[in-house]
Amino acid sequence: MSQEASIHSWPGSYYINSEKRWASGILSLSRTTLRFNSEPNQENLISLRLSRIMEIKMESSSFVFSALTVLEQGNIKHWFGSLKPCRTVVYHVLEHFWRERLLSPTEPRGAEAALSKGQELISLISGAQRRLEDTGKVLNHQGEQFDNMMQGLDKIESDLSVADKLLSELECPSWWPFGKLPWKSHQQAKSEAAAKAACAKGPAKGQKVITSIPAIVSHVGSSGTMKPGSLVVLVSSLELRDANGQLLHCFEKEEVDDVYVHSPYEISVRQRFIGKPDICFRILSARMIEALSVLEMQYKKKVEITRDYAEFQATLANTTGSPEGGGNPWSAGHGQDVEVPVEVSAGELTQLQLQVLQPTVTEAEAQELRQMLQQLKNLALEAETELERQDEALDELSCSADRNTMNINRHTRRMRKLL
């Protein structure tokens, strides 16, 4: 089986139980495997699949002060020590990817269980359809909130009209012989003109959550400590939270200066300052693919592919044989967990030839794909119609809010003059 591209690696040591000694080397984590290669000959001492891990713990023993232990099926325990930068960081990263591996849908084992091309297409479209349905639900809820806000603003505007009449009576009582004051009409005209000019402002920001994924978060420049938490992508900001849901930092959309993509699993977000240190957080997640597509749409030119990502993709292409740059740029390392045989016997070659002769997509699968694509098109059209309606509602809300704000300020000034 070809060696997978490494997601993260740490220098450390591994206890070889058969020889009763410690060997220094590199502990590396890939999408499905935990490996330890000794130095300097790069001998592979252990290659353990994440699906076989039963437990990951931080322990101490009589022959090592602090260590990280990994319990494999069959009650086999592996000891890792002298991990850098520290044992806690390695523990958080390994546990995150291991738990996400356990929570992910069961993947096929072996080439014989691989999905056909038609089934893969159906699975992709099904995922897109579910995501679009969720988006439609959020849009409907958002539209209801806009309608409620519009009703509230109409009520405020009605109350302000009543207040305007009462203030007019106080300013110009019935016993005043000369009618309205001459400066009043000029002030009202000026206020109305300012309210109309304010209507040209953009709509208010929303606070809806687009996606939220578990992640390992570290503040670059503080101590480098990586803590479990989550990355929350909202319409107007990015939020980083700890394991208890407490807010660590919030990047407003306009405050994000750079989003560096180091690998399909790791990014860093930076806010630049003049005269003081930048704020930068590094985020590592097994489900980063769910956030990358959203970040690319939201921040566009601010997303930058680093050299580390290019090297990761090149390593992936060399190990899997897939061409570089093909398909979705964020899907590297997220393919099927299929073991590719190095040597193929004559019988296996005949089976492979028969599989090639078979159609990649059956008629039934093609019919199902047509129906799903039609449903996807209808959902997209409904979402587009709702978005257009909400854009108009946002413009109206913005104008109404600005107009009411101007009226409130004007009434406040008038009341102060009456005191």
Coordinates of C-alpha atoms in Angstrom, one line a residue:
M1 CA 0.0 0.0 0.0
S2 CA 1.4 3.4 -1.0
Q3 CA 2.3 5.7 1.9
E4 CA -0.2 8.6 2.3
A5 CA 0.7 12.2 2.5
S6 CA 1.5 13.4 6.1
I7 CA -0.9 15.9 7.7
H8 CA 1.3 16.7 10.6
S9 CA 4.5 15.3 12.1
W10 CA 6.4 15.7 15.4
P11 CA 10.0 14.7 16.5
G12 CA 10.0 12.2 19.4
S13 CA 10.9 8.7 20.4
Y14 CA 9.2 5.3 20.3
Y15 CA 9.6 2.4 22.7
I16 CA 10.5 -0.9 20.9
N17 CA 9.1 -3.5 23.3
S18 CA 10.9 -6.4 21.7
E19 CA 14.3 -4.8 22.1
K20 CA 13.6 -2.9 25.4
R21 CA 14.9 0.4 24.1
W22 CA 13.8 3.8 22.9
A23 CA 14.3 4.9 19.2
S24 CA 14.3 8.5 18.2
G25 CA 12.5 9.5 15.0
I26 CA 9.4 11.3 13.6
L27 CA 5.8 10.5 14.5
S28 CA 3.6 11.4 11.5
L29 CA -0.2 11.5 11.0
S30 CA -1.9 10.9 7.7
R31 CA -5.6 10.8 6.9
T32 CA -6.0 7.1 7.9
T33 CA -2.6 6.1 9.4
L34 CA -0.3 6.8 12.4
R35 CA 3.4 6.1 11.5
F36 CA 6.7 6.3 13.3
N37 CA 10.0 6.4 11.2
S38 CA 13.3 6.1 13.0
E39 CA 16.2 8.4 12.3
P40 CA 18.5 8.6 10.4
N41 CA 17.7 5.5 8.3
Q42 CA 14.0 6.3 8.1
E43 CA 13.0 2.7 9.0
N44 CA 9.3 2.4 9.6
L45 CA 8.9 1.0 13.1
I46 CA 5.1 1.2 13.3
S47 CA 2.3 1.9 10.9
L48 CA -1.1 1.9 12.7
R49 CA -4.5 2.5 11.1
L50 CA -6.6 5.0 12.9
S51 CA -9.6 2.6 12.7
R52 CA -7.7 0.1 14.8
I53 CA -7.0 2.5 17.7
M54 CA -9.0 1.9 20.8
E55 CA -7.7 4.6 23.1
I56 CA -5.3 7.5 23.2
K57 CA -4.0 8.7 26.6
M58 CA -1.3 10.7 28.3
E59 CA 0.5 8.5 30.8
S60 CA 3.6 8.2 33.0
S61 CA 5.5 5.1 34.0
S62 CA 8.6 4.0 35.9
F63 CA 10.9 4.2 32.8
V64 CA 9.6 7.5 31.4
F65 CA 8.4 10.6 33.1
S66 CA 5.7 11.5 30.6
A67 CA 4.5 9.7 27.5
L68 CA 1.7 9.4 25.0
T69 CA 0.2 5.9 24.7
V70 CA -1.9 4.5 21.9
L71 CA -3.9 1.3 22.5
E72 CA -4.4 -0.9 19.5
Q73 CA -6.9 -3.6 18.9
G74 CA -5.7 -6.8 20.6
N75 CA -4.6 -4.9 23.7
I76 CA -1.3 -3.8 22.2
K77 CA 0.0 -0.5 23.7
H78 CA 2.4 1.7 21.9
W79 CA 4.5 4.3 23.9
F80 CA 5.7 7.6 22.5
G81 CA 7.9 10.0 24.5
S82 CA 10.0 13.2 24.1
L83 CA 7.4 14.7 21.7
K84 CA 8.0 18.2 20.5
P85 CA 6.7 20.9 20.9
C86 CA 4.9 19.1 23.8
R87 CA 2.9 15.9 24.6
T88 CA -0.4 17.8 25.1
V89 CA -0.3 19.3 21.6
V90 CA 0.3 15.9 20.0
Y91 CA -2.5 14.4 22.1
H92 CA -5.0 17.0 21.0
V93 CA -4.3 16.6 17.3
L94 CA -4.3 12.8 17.4
E95 CA -7.4 12.6 19.4
H96 CA -9.2 15.0 17.1
F97 CA -8.4 13.1 13.9
W98 CA -9.1 9.8 15.6
R99 CA -12.5 10.8 16.9
E100 CA -13.5 12.4 13.6
R101 CA -12.5 9.2 11.9
L102 CA -14.8 7.2 14.2
L103 CA -17.7 9.6 13.7
S104 CA -17.3 9.6 9.9
P105 CA -19.5 7.3 7.8
T106 CA -18.1 3.8 7.3
E107 CA -15.7 3.8 4.3
P108 CA -15.3 0.8 2.0
R109 CA -12.5 -1.6 2.7
G110 CA -10.5 -2.8 -0.3
A111 CA -10.8 -2.2 -4.0
E112 CA -13.7 -4.7 -4.3
A113 CA -15.9 -2.6 -2.1
A114 CA -15.2 0.7 -3.9
L115 CA -18.2 2.6 -5.2
S116 CA -19.0 2.7 -8.9
K117 CA -18.8 6.0 -10.8
G118 CA -22.5 6.4 -10.8
Q119 CA -22.8 5.8 -7.1
E120 CA -20.1 8.4 -6.5
L121 CA -22.0 10.9 -8.6
I122 CA -25.2 10.2 -6.8
S123 CA -23.5 10.6 -3.4
L124 CA -22.0 13.9 -4.5
I125 CA -25.3 15.3 -5.8
S126 CA -27.1 14.0 -2.7
G127 CA -24.7 15.9 -0.4
A128 CA -25.1 19.1 -2.5
Q129 CA -28.9 18.6 -2.3
R130 CA -28.9 18.3 1.5
R131 CA -26.7 21.4 1.8
L132 CA -29.0 23.4 -0.5
E133 CA -32.0 22.2 1.5
D134 CA -30.4 23.4 4.7
T135 CA -29.6 26.7 3.0
G136 CA -33.2 27.0 2.0
K137 CA -34.4 26.5 5.5
V138 CA -32.0 29.2 6.8
L139 CA -33.2 31.5 4.0
N140 CA -36.8 31.0 4.9
H141 CA -36.1 31.6 8.6
Q142 CA -34.1 34.7 7.6
G143 CA -37.0 35.9 5.5
E144 CA -39.4 35.6 8.4
Q145 CA -37.1 37.6 10.6
F146 CA -37.0 40.3 7.9
D147 CA -40.8 40.4 7.8
N148 CA -40.9 40.7 11.6
M149 CA -38.3 43.5 11.5
M150 CA -40.3 45.3 8.8
Q151 CA -43.5 45.1 10.9
G152 CA -41.6 46.5 14.0
L153 CA -40.1 49.4 11.9
D154 CA -43.6 50.2 10.6
K155 CA -44.9 50.3 14.2
I156 CA -42.0 52.6 15.2
E157 CA -42.7 54.9 12.3
S158 CA -46.3 55.1 13.2
D159 CA -45.4 56.0 16.8
L160 CA -43.0 58.6 15.6
S161 CA -45.8 60.2 13.5
V162 CA -47.9 60.5 16.7
A163 CA -44.9 62.0 18.5
D164 CA -44.4 64.5 15.7
K165 CA -48.0 65.7 16.1
L166 CA -47.7 66.1 19.8
L167 CA -44.5 68.0 19.5
S168 CA -46.0 70.3 16.9
E169 CA -48.8 71.1 19.4
L170 CA -46.3 71.9 22.1
E171 CA -44.1 74.0 19.8
C172 CA -47.0 76.0 18.3
P173 CA -49.9 76.2 20.9
S174 CA -53.3 77.4 19.8
W175 CA -52.9 80.8 21.5
W176 CA -49.8 81.6 19.3
P177 CA -51.1 84.1 16.7
F178 CA -48.5 83.7 14.0
G179 CA -48.9 80.0 13.0
K180 CA -45.9 77.8 12.7
L181 CA -42.4 79.0 13.4
P182 CA -40.5 79.9 10.2
W183 CA -37.4 77.7 10.9
K184 CA -39.5 74.6 11.5
S185 CA -40.3 73.9 7.8
H186 CA -36.7 74.4 6.8
Q187 CA -35.5 71.9 9.5
Q188 CA -38.0 69.3 8.5
A189 CA -37.0 69.5 4.8
K190 CA -33.3 69.2 5.8
S191 CA -34.0 66.1 7.9
E192 CA -36.0 64.4 5.2
A193 CA -33.3 65.1 2.7
A194 CA -30.7 63.6 5.0
A195 CA -32.9 60.5 5.6
K196 CA -33.3 59.9 1.9
A197 CA -29.5 60.3 1.3
A198 CA -28.9 57.7 4.1
C199 CA -31.0 55.2 2.2
A200 CA -28.1 54.7 -0.2
K201 CA -26.2 52.8 2.5
G202 CA -25.7 49.1 2.3
P203 CA -27.9 46.6 4.2
A204 CA -27.1 45.6 7.7
K205 CA -24.9 42.5 8.4
G206 CA -26.4 39.2 9.2
Q207 CA -25.3 36.9 11.9
K208 CA -26.4 33.5 10.5
V209 CA -24.0 30.5 11.0
I210 CA -23.0 29.1 7.6
T211 CA -20.9 26.2 8.9
S212 CA -19.3 25.1 12.2
I213 CA -16.6 22.4 12.4
P214 CA -14.5 21.0 15.3
A215 CA -10.9 22.1 15.1
I216 CA -7.6 22.4 16.9
V217 CA -6.9 26.1 17.4
S218 CA -3.6 27.8 18.2
H219 CA -2.7 31.5 18.6
V220 CA 0.4 32.1 16.6
G221 CA 3.0 34.1 18.5
S222 CA 1.7 33.5 22.1
S223 CA 3.0 30.1 23.1
G224 CA 2.0 27.9 20.2
T225 CA -0.3 25.8 22.4
M226 CA -2.9 23.9 20.3
K227 CA -6.3 23.5 22.0
P228 CA -9.4 21.7 20.9
G229 CA -12.3 24.0 19.9
S230 CA -14.3 24.9 16.9
L231 CA -14.3 27.2 13.8
V232 CA -17.6 28.9 13.2
V233 CA -18.1 30.7 9.8
L234 CA -20.8 33.3 9.9
V235 CA -22.1 35.6 7.2
S236 CA -20.3 38.6 8.7
S237 CA -17.4 37.1 10.7
L238 CA -15.2 34.2 11.7
E239 CA -15.4 32.9 15.3
L240 CA -12.9 30.7 17.1
R241 CA -14.3 28.9 20.2
D242 CA -12.8 26.6 22.8
A243 CA -14.1 23.1 23.7
N244 CA -16.6 24.7 26.1
G245 CA -18.0 27.0 23.5
Q246 CA -16.4 30.1 25.0
L247 CA -15.4 32.7 22.4
L248 CA -11.6 32.9 21.9
H249 CA -11.5 35.5 19.1
C250 CA -13.9 36.9 16.5
F251 CA -12.6 38.2 13.1
E252 CA -15.1 40.6 11.5
K253 CA -15.3 40.0 7.8
E254 CA -13.6 43.3 6.9
E255 CA -10.9 42.7 9.5
V256 CA -9.6 39.5 7.9
D257 CA -6.5 40.4 5.8
D258 CA -5.2 36.9 4.8
V259 CA -6.4 33.3 4.9
Y260 CA -3.5 31.0 4.2
V261 CA -4.2 27.4 3.2
H262 CA -1.4 25.2 4.3
S263 CA -3.1 21.9 3.5
P264 CA -6.7 20.5 3.0
Y265 CA -6.7 20.2 6.8
E266 CA -4.9 23.3 8.1
I267 CA -5.4 27.1 7.5
S268 CA -4.3 30.3 9.3
V269 CA -6.2 33.5 9.5
R270 CA -4.4 36.8 10.0
Q271 CA -5.5 40.4 10.9
R272 CA -2.7 42.9 10.2
F273 CA -2.0 46.0 12.3
I274 CA 0.3 49.0 11.9
G275 CA 2.5 49.7 15.0
K276 CA 1.5 46.5 16.9
P277 CA 1.7 42.7 16.4
D278 CA -0.7 41.0 14.0
I279 CA -3.4 38.7 15.3
C280 CA -3.0 35.3 13.7
F281 CA -4.6 31.9 14.5
R282 CA -3.8 28.6 13.0
I283 CA -6.7 26.1 12.7
L284 CA -6.3 22.4 12.1
S285 CA -9.4 20.2 11.4
A286 CA -10.2 16.8 9.9
R287 CA -13.3 18.5 8.4
M288 CA -11.6 21.6 7.1
I289 CA -12.9 20.8 3.6
E290 CA -16.4 21.9 4.7
A291 CA -15.2 25.4 5.6
L292 CA -12.7 25.9 2.7
S293 CA -15.3 26.1 0.0
V294 CA -17.2 28.7 2.1
L295 CA -14.1 30.7 2.9
E296 CA -13.1 30.8 -0.8
M297 CA -16.5 32.3 -1.7
Q298 CA -16.6 34.8 1.2
Y299 CA -13.0 36.1 1.1
K300 CA -12.0 35.4 -2.5
K301 CA -8.7 37.2 -3.1
K302 CA -7.7 37.0 0.5
V303 CA -7.4 33.2 0.3
E304 CA -3.8 32.3 -0.6
I305 CA -2.4 28.8 -1.3
T306 CA 0.9 28.4 0.4
R307 CA 4.0 26.4 -0.7
D308 CA 3.2 23.8 2.0
Y309 CA -0.1 23.1 0.3
A310 CA 1.6 22.7 -3.1
E311 CA 4.1 20.3 -1.6
F312 CA 1.2 18.4 0.1
Q313 CA -0.6 18.1 -3.2
A314 CA 2.5 17.0 -5.0
T315 CA 3.1 14.3 -2.4
L316 CA -0.5 13.2 -2.7
A317 CA -0.2 12.9 -6.4
N318 CA 3.0 10.9 -6.1
T319 CA 1.5 8.4 -3.6
T320 CA -1.9 8.0 -5.2
G321 CA -0.9 8.4 -8.9
S322 CA -3.6 11.1 -9.4
P323 CA -2.7 14.0 -11.6
E324 CA -1.9 17.3 -9.9
G325 CA -4.5 20.0 -10.0
G326 CA -7.3 17.9 -11.2
G327 CA -10.8 18.1 -9.7
N328 CA -11.8 20.2 -6.7
P329 CA -8.7 21.9 -5.2
W330 CA -10.0 21.4 -1.7
S331 CA -10.6 17.6 -2.1
A332 CA -7.0 16.5 -1.8
G333 CA -6.7 13.6 0.6
H334 CA -10.5 13.1 0.9
G335 CA -10.9 10.2 -1.5
Q336 CA -12.0 6.7 -0.7
D337 CA -9.9 4.6 1.6
V338 CA -8.9 2.0 -1.0
E339 CA -5.8 -0.1 -0.8
V340 CA -4.1 -0.2 -4.2
P341 CA -2.2 -3.6 -4.9
V342 CA 1.3 -3.2 -6.1
E343 CA 1.3 -6.5 -8.1
V344 CA -1.7 -7.8 -10.1
S345 CA -2.1 -11.4 -10.9
A346 CA -3.5 -12.8 -14.2
G347 CA -6.9 -13.6 -12.6
E348 CA -7.1 -10.1 -11.1
L349 CA -6.1 -8.6 -14.4
T350 CA -9.0 -10.4 -16.2
Q351 CA -11.4 -9.1 -13.5
L352 CA -10.1 -5.6 -14.0
Q353 CA -10.5 -5.9 -17.8
L354 CA -14.1 -7.0 -17.3
Q355 CA -14.8 -4.1 -15.0
V356 CA -13.4 -1.7 -17.7
L357 CA -15.8 -3.2 -20.3
Q358 CA -18.8 -2.6 -18.0
P359 CA -20.5 0.9 -18.3
T360 CA -19.3 3.3 -15.6
V361 CA -22.9 4.6 -15.1
T362 CA -25.9 2.3 -15.5
E363 CA -29.2 3.4 -17.0
A364 CA -31.0 3.3 -13.6
E365 CA -28.2 5.5 -12.1
A366 CA -28.4 7.9 -15.0
Q367 CA -32.2 8.2 -14.5
E368 CA -31.8 8.8 -10.8
L369 CA -29.1 11.4 -11.5
R370 CA -31.4 13.2 -13.9
Q371 CA -34.2 13.4 -11.3
M372 CA -31.8 14.6 -8.6
L373 CA -30.3 17.3 -10.9
Q374 CA -33.8 18.5 -11.7
Q375 CA -34.6 18.7 -8.0
L376 CA -31.3 20.5 -7.4
K377 CA -32.2 23.0 -10.2
N378 CA -35.6 23.7 -8.6
L379 CA -34.1 24.2 -5.2
A380 CA -31.5 26.6 -6.7
L381 CA -34.2 28.6 -8.5
E382 CA -36.3 28.9 -5.3
A383 CA -33.2 30.0 -3.4
E384 CA -32.4 32.6 -6.0
T385 CA -36.0 34.0 -5.9
E386 CA -35.9 34.2 -2.1
L387 CA -32.5 35.9 -2.2
E388 CA -33.8 38.5 -4.6
R389 CA -36.8 39.2 -2.4
Q390 CA -34.6 39.5 0.7
D391 CA -32.2 41.9 -1.1
E392 CA -35.2 44.2 -1.7
A393 CA -36.4 43.7 1.9
L394 CA -32.9 44.6 3.1
D395 CA -32.8 47.8 1.1
E396 CA -36.3 48.8 2.4
L397 CA -35.2 47.9 6.0
S398 CA -32.1 50.0 5.7
C399 CA -34.0 53.0 4.4
S400 CA -36.7 52.6 7.0
A401 CA -34.2 52.3 9.9
D402 CA -32.2 55.3 8.7
R403 CA -35.4 57.4 8.3
N404 CA -36.6 56.4 11.8
T405 CA -33.2 57.2 13.3
M406 CA -33.2 60.7 11.7
N407 CA -36.7 61.3 13.0
I408 CA -35.8 60.1 16.5
N409 CA -32.8 62.4 16.6
R410 CA -34.9 65.3 15.3
H411 CA -37.6 64.7 17.9
T412 CA -35.0 64.5 20.6
R413 CA -33.6 67.9 19.6
R414 CA -37.1 69.4 19.6
M415 CA -37.9 68.1 23.0
R416 CA -34.6 69.5 24.5
K417 CA -35.5 73.0 23.1
L418 CA -38.9 72.7 24.9
L419 CA -37.3 72.1 28.3

